[in-house]
Tab-separated table of C-alpha atoms in Angstrom:
chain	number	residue	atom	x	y	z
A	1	UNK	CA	65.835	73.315	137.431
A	2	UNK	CA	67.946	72.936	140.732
A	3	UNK	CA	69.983	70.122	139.207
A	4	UNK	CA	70.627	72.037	135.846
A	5	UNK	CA	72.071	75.132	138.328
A	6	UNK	CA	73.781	72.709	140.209
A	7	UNK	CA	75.342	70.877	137.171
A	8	UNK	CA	75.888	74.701	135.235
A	9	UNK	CA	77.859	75.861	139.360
A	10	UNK	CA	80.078	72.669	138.701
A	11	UNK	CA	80.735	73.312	135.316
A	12	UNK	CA	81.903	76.860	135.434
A	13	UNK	CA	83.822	75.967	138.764
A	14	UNK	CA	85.650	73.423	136.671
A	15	UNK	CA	86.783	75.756	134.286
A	16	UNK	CA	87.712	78.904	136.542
A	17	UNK	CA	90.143	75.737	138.255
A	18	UNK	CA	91.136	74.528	134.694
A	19	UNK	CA	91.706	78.002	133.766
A	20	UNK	CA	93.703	78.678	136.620
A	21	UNK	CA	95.964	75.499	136.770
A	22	UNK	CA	96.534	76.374	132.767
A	23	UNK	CA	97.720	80.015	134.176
A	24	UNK	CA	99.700	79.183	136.721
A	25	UNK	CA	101.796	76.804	134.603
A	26	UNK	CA	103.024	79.685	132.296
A	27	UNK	CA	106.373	79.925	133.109
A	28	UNK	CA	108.985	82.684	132.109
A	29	UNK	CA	110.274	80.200	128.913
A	30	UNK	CA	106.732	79.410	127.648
A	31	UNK	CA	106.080	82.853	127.801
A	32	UNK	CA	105.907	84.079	124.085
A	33	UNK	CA	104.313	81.020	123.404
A	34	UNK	CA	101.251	81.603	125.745
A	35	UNK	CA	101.161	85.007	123.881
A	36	UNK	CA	100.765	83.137	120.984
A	37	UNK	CA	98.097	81.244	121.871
A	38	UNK	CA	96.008	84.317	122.866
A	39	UNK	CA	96.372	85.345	119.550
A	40	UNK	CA	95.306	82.299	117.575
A	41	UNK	CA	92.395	82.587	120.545
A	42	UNK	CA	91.624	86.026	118.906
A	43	UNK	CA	91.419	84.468	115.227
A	44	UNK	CA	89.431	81.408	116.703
A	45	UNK	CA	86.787	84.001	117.993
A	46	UNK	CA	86.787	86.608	114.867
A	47	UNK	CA	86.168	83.420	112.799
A	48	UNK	CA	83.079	82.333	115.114
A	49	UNK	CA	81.824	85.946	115.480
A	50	UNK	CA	81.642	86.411	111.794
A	51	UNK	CA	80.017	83.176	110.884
A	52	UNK	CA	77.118	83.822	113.628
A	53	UNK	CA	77.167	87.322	115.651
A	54	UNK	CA	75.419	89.349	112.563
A	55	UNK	CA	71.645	88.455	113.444
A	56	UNK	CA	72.361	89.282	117.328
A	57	UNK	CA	74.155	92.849	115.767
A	58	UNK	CA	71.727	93.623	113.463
A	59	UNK	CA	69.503	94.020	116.508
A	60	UNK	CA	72.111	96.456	118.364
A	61	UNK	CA	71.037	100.138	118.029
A	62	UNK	CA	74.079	101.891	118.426
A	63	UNK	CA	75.738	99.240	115.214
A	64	UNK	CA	72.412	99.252	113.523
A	65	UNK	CA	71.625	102.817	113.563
A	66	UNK	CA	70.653	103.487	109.579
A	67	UNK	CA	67.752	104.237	107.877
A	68	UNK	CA	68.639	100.788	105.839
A	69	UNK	CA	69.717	98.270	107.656
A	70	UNK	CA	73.128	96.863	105.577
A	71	UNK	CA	73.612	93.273	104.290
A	72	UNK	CA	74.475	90.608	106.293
A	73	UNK	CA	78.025	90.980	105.188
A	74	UNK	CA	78.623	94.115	106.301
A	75	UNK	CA	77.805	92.930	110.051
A	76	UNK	CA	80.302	90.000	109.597
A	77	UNK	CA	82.820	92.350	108.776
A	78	UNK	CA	82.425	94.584	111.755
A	79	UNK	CA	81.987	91.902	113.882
A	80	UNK	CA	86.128	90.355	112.357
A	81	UNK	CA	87.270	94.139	112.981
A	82	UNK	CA	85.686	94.877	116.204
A	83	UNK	CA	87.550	91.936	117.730
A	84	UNK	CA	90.746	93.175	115.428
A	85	UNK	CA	90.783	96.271	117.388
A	86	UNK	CA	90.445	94.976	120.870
A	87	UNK	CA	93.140	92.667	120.298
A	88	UNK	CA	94.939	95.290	118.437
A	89	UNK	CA	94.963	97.705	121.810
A	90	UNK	CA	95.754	94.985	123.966
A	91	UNK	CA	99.199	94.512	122.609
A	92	UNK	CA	99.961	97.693	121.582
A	93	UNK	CA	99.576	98.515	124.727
A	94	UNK	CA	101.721	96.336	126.180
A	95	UNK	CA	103.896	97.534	123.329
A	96	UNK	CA	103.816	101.143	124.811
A	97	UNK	CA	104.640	100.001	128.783
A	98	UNK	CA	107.707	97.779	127.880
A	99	UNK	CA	109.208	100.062	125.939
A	100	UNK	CA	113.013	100.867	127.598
A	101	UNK	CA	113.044	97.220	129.289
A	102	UNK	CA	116.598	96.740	129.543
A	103	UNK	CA	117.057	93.889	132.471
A	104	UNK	CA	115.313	91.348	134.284
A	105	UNK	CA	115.351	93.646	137.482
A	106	UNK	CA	112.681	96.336	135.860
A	107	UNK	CA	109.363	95.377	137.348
A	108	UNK	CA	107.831	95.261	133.964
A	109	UNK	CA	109.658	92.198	133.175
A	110	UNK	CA	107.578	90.694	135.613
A	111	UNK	CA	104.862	91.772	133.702
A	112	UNK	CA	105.930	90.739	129.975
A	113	UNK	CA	105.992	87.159	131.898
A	114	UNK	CA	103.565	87.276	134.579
A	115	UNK	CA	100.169	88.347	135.858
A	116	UNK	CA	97.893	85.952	132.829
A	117	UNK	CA	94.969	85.745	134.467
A	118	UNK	CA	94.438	89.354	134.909
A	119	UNK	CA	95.911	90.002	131.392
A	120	UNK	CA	93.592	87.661	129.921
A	121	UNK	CA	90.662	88.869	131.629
A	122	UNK	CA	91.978	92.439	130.654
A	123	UNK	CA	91.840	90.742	126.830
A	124	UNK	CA	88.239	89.494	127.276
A	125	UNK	CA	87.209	93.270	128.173
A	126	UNK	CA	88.987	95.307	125.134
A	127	UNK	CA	87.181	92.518	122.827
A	128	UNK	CA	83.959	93.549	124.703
A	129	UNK	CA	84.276	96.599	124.905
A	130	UNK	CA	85.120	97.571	120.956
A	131	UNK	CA	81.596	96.333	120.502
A	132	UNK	CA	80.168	99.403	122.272
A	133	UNK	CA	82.467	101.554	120.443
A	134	UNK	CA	80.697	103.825	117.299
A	135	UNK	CA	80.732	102.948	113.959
A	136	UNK	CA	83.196	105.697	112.776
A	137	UNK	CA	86.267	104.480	114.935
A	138	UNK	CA	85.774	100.701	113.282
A	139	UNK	CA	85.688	102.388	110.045
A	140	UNK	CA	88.833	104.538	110.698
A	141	UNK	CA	90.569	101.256	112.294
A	142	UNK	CA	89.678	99.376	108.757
A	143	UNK	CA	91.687	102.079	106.946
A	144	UNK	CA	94.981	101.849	108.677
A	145	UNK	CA	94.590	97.985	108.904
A	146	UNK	CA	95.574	98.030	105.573
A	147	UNK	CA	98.631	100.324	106.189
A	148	UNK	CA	99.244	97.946	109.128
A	149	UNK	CA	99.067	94.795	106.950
A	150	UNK	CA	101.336	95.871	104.398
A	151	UNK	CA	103.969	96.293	107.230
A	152	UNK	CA	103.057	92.980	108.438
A	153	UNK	CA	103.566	91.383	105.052
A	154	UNK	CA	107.164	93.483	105.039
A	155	UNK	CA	108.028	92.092	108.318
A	156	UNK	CA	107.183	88.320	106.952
A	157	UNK	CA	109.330	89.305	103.742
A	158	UNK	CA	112.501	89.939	106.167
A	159	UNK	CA	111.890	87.166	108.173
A	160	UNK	CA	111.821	84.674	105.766
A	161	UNK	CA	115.012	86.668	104.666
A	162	UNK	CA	116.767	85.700	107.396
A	163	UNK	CA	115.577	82.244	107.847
A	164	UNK	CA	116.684	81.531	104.292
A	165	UNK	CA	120.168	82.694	104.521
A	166	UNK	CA	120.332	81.386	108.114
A	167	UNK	CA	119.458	78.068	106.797
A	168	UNK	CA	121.813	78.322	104.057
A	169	UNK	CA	125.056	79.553	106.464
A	170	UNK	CA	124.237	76.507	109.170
A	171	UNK	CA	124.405	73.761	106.334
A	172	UNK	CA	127.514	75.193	104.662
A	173	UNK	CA	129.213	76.108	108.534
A	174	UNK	CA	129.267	72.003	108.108
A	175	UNK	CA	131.543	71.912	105.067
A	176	UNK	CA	131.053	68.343	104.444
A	177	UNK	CA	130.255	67.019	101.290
A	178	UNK	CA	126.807	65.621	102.645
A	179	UNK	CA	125.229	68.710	103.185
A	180	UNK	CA	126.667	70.488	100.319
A	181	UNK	CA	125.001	67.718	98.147
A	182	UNK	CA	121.895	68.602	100.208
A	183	UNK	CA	121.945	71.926	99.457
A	184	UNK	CA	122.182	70.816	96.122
A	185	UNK	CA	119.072	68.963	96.166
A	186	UNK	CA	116.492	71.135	98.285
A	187	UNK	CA	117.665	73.871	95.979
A	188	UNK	CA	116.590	71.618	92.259
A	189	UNK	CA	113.534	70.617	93.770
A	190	UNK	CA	112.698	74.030	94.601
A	191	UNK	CA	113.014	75.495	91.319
A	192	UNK	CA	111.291	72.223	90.040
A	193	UNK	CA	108.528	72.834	92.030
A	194	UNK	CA	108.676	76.451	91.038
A	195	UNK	CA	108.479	75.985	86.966
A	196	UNK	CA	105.726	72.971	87.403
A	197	UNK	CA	104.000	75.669	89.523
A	198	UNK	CA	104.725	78.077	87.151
A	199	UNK	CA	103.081	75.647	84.618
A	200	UNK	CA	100.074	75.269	86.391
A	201	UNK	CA	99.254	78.896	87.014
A	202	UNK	CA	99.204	79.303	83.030
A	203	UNK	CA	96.696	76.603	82.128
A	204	UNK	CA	94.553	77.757	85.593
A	205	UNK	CA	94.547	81.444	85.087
A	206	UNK	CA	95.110	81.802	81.266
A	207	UNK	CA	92.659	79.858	79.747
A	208	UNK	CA	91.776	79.405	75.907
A	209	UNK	CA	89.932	81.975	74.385
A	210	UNK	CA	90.358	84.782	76.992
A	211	UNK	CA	92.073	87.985	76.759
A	212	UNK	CA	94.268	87.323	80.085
A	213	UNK	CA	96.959	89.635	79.841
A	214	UNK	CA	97.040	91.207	83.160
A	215	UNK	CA	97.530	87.576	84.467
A	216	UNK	CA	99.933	86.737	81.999
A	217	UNK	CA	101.894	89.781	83.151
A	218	UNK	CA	101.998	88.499	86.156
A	219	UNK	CA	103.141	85.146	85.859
A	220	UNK	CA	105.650	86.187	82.942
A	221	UNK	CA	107.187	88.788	85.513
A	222	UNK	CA	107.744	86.223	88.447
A	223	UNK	CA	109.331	84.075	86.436
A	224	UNK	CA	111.241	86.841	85.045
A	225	UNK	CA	112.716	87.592	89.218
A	226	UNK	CA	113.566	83.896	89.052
A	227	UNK	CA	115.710	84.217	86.558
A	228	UNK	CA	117.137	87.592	87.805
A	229	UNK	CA	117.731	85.776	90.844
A	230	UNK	CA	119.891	82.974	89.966
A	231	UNK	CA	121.368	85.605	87.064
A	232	UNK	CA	122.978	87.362	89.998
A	233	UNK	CA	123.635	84.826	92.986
A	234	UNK	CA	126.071	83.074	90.174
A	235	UNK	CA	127.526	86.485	89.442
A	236	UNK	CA	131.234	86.029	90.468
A	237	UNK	CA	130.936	89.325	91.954
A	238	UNK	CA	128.287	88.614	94.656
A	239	UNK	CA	129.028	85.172	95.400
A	240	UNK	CA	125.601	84.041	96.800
A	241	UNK	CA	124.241	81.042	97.585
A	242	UNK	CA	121.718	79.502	95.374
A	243	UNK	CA	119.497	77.378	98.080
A	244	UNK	CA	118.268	80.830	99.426
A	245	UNK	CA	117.563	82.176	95.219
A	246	UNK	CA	115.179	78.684	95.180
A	247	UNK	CA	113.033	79.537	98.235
A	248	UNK	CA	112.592	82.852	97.784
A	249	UNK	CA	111.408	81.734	93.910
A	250	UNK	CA	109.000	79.435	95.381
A	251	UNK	CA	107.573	81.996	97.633
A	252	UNK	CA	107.185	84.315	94.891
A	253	UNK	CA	105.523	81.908	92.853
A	254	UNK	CA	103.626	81.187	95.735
A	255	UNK	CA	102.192	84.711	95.973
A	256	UNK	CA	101.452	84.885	92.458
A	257	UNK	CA	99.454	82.734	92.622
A	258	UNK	CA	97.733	83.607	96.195
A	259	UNK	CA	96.820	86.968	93.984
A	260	UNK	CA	95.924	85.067	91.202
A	261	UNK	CA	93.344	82.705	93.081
A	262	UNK	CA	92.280	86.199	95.130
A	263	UNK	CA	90.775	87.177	91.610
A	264	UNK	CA	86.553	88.234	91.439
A	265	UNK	CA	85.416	84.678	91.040
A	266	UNK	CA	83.158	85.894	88.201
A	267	UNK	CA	86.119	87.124	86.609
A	268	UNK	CA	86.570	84.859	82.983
A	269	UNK	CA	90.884	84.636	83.819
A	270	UNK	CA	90.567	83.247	86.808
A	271	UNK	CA	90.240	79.168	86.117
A	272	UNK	CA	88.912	78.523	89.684
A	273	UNK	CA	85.856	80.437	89.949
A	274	UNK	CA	84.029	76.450	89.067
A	275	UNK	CA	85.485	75.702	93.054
A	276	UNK	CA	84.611	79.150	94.719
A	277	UNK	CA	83.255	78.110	98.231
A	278	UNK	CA	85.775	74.810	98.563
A	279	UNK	CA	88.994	77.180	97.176
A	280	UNK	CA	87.774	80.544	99.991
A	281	UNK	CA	87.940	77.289	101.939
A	282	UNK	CA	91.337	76.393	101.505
A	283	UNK	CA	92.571	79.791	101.180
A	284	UNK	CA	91.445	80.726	104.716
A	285	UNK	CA	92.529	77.547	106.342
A	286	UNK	CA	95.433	77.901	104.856
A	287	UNK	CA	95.841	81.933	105.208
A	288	UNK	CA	95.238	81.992	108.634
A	289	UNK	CA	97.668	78.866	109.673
A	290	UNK	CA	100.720	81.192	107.822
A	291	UNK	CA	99.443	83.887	109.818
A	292	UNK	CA	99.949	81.969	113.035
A	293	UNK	CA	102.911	80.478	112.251
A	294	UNK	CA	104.646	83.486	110.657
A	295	UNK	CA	103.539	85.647	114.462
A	296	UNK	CA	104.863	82.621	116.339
A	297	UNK	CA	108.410	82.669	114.143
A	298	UNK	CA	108.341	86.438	114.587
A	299	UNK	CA	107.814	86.244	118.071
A	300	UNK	CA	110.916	84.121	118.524
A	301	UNK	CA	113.068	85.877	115.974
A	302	UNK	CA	111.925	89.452	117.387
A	303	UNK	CA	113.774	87.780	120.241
A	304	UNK	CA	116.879	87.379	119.179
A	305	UNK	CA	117.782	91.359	118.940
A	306	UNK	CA	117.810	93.279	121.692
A	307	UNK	CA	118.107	96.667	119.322
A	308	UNK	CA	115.194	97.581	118.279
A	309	UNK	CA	113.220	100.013	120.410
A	310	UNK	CA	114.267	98.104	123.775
A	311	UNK	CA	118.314	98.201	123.299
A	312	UNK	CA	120.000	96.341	126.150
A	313	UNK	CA	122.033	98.066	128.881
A	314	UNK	CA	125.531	98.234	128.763
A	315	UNK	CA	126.365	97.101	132.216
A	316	UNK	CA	126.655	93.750	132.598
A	317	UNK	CA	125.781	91.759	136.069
A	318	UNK	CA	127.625	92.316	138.730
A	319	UNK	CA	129.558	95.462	137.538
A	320	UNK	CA	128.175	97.219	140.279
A	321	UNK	CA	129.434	95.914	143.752
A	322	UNK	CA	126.705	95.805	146.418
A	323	UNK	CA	127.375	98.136	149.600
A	324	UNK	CA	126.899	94.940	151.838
A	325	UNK	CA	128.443	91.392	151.429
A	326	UNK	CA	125.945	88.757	150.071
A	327	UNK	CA	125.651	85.156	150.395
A	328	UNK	CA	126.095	83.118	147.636
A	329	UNK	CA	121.950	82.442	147.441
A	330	UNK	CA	121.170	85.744	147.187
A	331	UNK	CA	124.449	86.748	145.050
A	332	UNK	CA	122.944	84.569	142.519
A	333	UNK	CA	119.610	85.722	142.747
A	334	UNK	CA	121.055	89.635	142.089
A	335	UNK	CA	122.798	87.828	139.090
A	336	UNK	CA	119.974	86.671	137.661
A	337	UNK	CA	117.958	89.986	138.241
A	338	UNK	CA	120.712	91.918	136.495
A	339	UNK	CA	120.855	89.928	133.434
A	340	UNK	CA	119.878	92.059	130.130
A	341	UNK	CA	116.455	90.770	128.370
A	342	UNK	CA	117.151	88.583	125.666
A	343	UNK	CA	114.598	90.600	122.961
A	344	UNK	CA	113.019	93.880	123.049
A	345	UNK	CA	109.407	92.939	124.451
A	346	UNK	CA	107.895	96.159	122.696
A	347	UNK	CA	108.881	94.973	119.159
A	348	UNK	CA	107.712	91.314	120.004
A	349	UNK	CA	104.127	92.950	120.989
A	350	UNK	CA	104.221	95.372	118.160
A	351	UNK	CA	104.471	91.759	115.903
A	352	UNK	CA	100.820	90.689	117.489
A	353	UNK	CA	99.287	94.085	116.559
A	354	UNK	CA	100.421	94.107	112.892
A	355	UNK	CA	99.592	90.623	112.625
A	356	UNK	CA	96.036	91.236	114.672
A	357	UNK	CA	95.315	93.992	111.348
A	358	UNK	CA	96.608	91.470	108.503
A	359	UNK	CA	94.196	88.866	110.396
A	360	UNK	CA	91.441	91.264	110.427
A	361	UNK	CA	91.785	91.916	106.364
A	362	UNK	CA	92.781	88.585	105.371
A	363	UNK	CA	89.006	87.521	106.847
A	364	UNK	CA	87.170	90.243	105.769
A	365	UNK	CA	88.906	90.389	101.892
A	366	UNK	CA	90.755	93.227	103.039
A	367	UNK	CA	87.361	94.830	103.637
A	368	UNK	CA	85.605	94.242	99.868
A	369	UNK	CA	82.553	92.861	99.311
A	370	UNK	CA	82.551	88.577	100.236
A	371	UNK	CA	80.644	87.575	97.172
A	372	UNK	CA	77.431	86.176	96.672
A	373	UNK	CA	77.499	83.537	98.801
A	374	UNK	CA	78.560	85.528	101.932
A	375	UNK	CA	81.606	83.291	102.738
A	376	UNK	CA	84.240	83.556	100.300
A	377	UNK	CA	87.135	85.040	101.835
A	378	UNK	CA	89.974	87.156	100.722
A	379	UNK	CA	88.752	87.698	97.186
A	380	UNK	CA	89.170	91.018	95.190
A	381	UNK	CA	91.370	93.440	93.276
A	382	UNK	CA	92.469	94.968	96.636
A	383	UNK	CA	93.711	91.104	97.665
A	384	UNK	CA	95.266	90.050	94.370
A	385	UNK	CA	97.849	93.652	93.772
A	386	UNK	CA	98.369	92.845	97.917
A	387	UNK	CA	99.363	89.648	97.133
A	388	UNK	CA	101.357	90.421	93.640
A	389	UNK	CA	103.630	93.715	95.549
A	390	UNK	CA	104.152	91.941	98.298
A	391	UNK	CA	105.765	89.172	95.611
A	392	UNK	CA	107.497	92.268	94.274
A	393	UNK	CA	108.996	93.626	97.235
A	394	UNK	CA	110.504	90.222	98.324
A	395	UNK	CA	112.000	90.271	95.302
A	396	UNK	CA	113.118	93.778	95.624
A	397	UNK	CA	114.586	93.050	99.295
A	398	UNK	CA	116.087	89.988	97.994
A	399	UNK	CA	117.830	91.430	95.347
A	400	UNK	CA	118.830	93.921	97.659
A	401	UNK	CA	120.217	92.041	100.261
A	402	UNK	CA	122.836	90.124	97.566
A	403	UNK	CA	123.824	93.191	95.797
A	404	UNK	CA	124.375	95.920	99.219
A	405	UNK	CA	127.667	94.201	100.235
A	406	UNK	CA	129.239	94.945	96.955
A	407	UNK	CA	128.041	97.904	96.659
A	408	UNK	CA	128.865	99.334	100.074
A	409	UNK	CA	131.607	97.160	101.120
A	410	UNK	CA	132.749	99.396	103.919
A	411	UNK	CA	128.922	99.283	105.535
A	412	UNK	CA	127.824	96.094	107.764
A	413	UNK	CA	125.094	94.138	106.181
């Protein structure tokens, strides 16, 4: 018994130190990324918690306070949203304190970049805490997760936006034959890979002898933006490139068939209902890896503007002469305290608590019921006209985003 509390004293010692060392090695560039590995730390937990805290809240009185006690389901659920809405508050409030940040001198730069061990242990007590919290708050956060998903989804819509044209304006800024032969060749096997996608979404979700018309809309409409797409990026008039058109076809196509797959898997359209568990598999793994990666390509492209809510000051370093000569030490130091912050730090937080909300619905099937088997995931009506608008409004944005600059040439697009 003495060696066990012995061995358990080492243990734990071992991994305050480990803890610590990891801590004190965040430095003011590795930052954002430390913030997002807190958050794939929250999605790591919500996907434990749901798989194995129900029995243990079943037995909680102020949860488990009905005349009935609810399905297992419904504890796995409020066990993915309880630790939705502590990680929720966390950033948002963070979100709150660094808004007006417009230099490195305010003193809550120091705390966008500083101070992780007492903001993770702050983290580890929201989570806690939102498991004491009543019922009725967990059911009002689960109805504005969904309003807070759908601007999520916008937000991934604009970013991949601008990554698309970015990509497109760094291979053409080469104007060399190469890349314009590249361009030419990411862009066929895109639509390729569209059409043969396009292909496979008929035979999957259209099968023989079913009245499959809803899906059929579907699929007939994306390929319909496709061909609206490349219809106006050739338009002499607009000029457009037709490497970004490809993506953003894939992606659609993509969706489609995210909503598609999200179908009731006792539905007769939907062609995968033989491969329930192993597709809810997939479509997690999957689900929750473009989560992460979509927050961490936020988090570096909310840096790159300065403008929203956090707009940098107009001063530059040094404008202001100090009342006393410095030396050159600490005339550099002032320097480097006056420099403006390189991205609003409330809109980079305000990208973790959208994204903690999608994360929240994406595991619990936007809050419908999980099937029969308890662990199918993101499956339901709710899911699949998610997953179809959001293919709609990329195409809207899209569309959008060719056509403004001839229509409002004297505005700055």
């Amino acid at each position: 018994m003495w060696a066990a509390s012995c061995l358990a004293s080492c243990c734990a010692a071992c991994a305050c130190d480990a803890c610590r060392t990891v801590v004190s090695g965040i430095s003011r560039r590795s930052a954002r990324i430390a913030y997002c590995g807190l958050f794939a730390l929250s999605l790591i937990v919500s996907w434990i918690l749901r798989e194995v805290a129900a029995p243990l809240m079943e037995k909680l009185p102020w949860i488990n306070h009905f005349h009935k006690t609810p399905n297992r389901e419904w504890f796995e659920t409020d066990a993915v949203l309880r630790v939705s809405l502590g990680n929720f508050l966390f950033f948002t409030i963070l979100s709150v304190l660094m808004i007006g940040v417009k230099n490195q001198r305010d003193p809550r730069d120091g705390l966008h970049h500083g101070g992780w061990m007492m903001k993770i242990i702050c983290w580890f007590i929201l989570v806690i805490l939102m498991f004491f919290v009543p019922n009725e708050i967990i059911s009002f956060y689960e109805s504005i997760s969904k309003f807070g998903s759908g601007l999520f989804l916008l937000v991934q819509v604009v970013l991949l936006l601008d990554f698309v044209h970015g990509w497109n304006d760094k291979w053409v800024g080469y104007d060399e034959q190469f890349w314009y032969v590249a361009l030419f060749v990411v862009s066929l096997v895109c639509y390729l890979a569209t059409f043969g996608f396009s292909g496979l979404l008929f035979h999957w979700f259209t099968p023989s002898g079913q009245d499959c018309g809803l899906n059929t809309f579907f699929i007939v409409m994306t390929l319909i933006l496709v061909v609206l797409f490349a219809v106006v990026v050739l338009h002499p008039a607009v000029g457009g490139s037709i490497l970004p058109a490809s993506v953003i076809s894939l992606y659609c196509m993509y969706l489609c068939y995210s909503g598609l797959a999200s179908e009731p898997r006792d539905y007769e359209c939907n062609g995968l209902h033989k491969h329930s568990k192993a597709i809810s598999t997939g479509t997690l793994t999957l689900g929750l890896l473009t989560t992460v990666l979509s927050v961490v390509y936020s988090a570096v492209r909310a840096g790159s503007s300065t403008t929203l809510l956090s707009p940098p000051s107009s001063p530059r370093a040094g404008a202001g002469k100090p009342l006393l000569p410095l030396d050159k030490a600490d005339e550099q130091e002032e320097k480097e305290k006056n420099k403006p912050v390189t991205y609003s730090y409330a809109f980079f937080h305000i990208i973790f608590s959208l994204a903690s909300m999608y994360s929240a619905m994406l595991l619990t099937g936007w809050s419908t019921s999980v099937g029969e088997s308890g662990k199918l995931v993101d499956v339901g009506w709710p899911s699949v006209w998610v997953r179809i608008l959001t293919g709609w409004a990329t195409a809207g944005l899209y569309i959008w985003s060719l056509v403004a600059p001839f229509l409002f040439p004297e505005r700055e697009f």
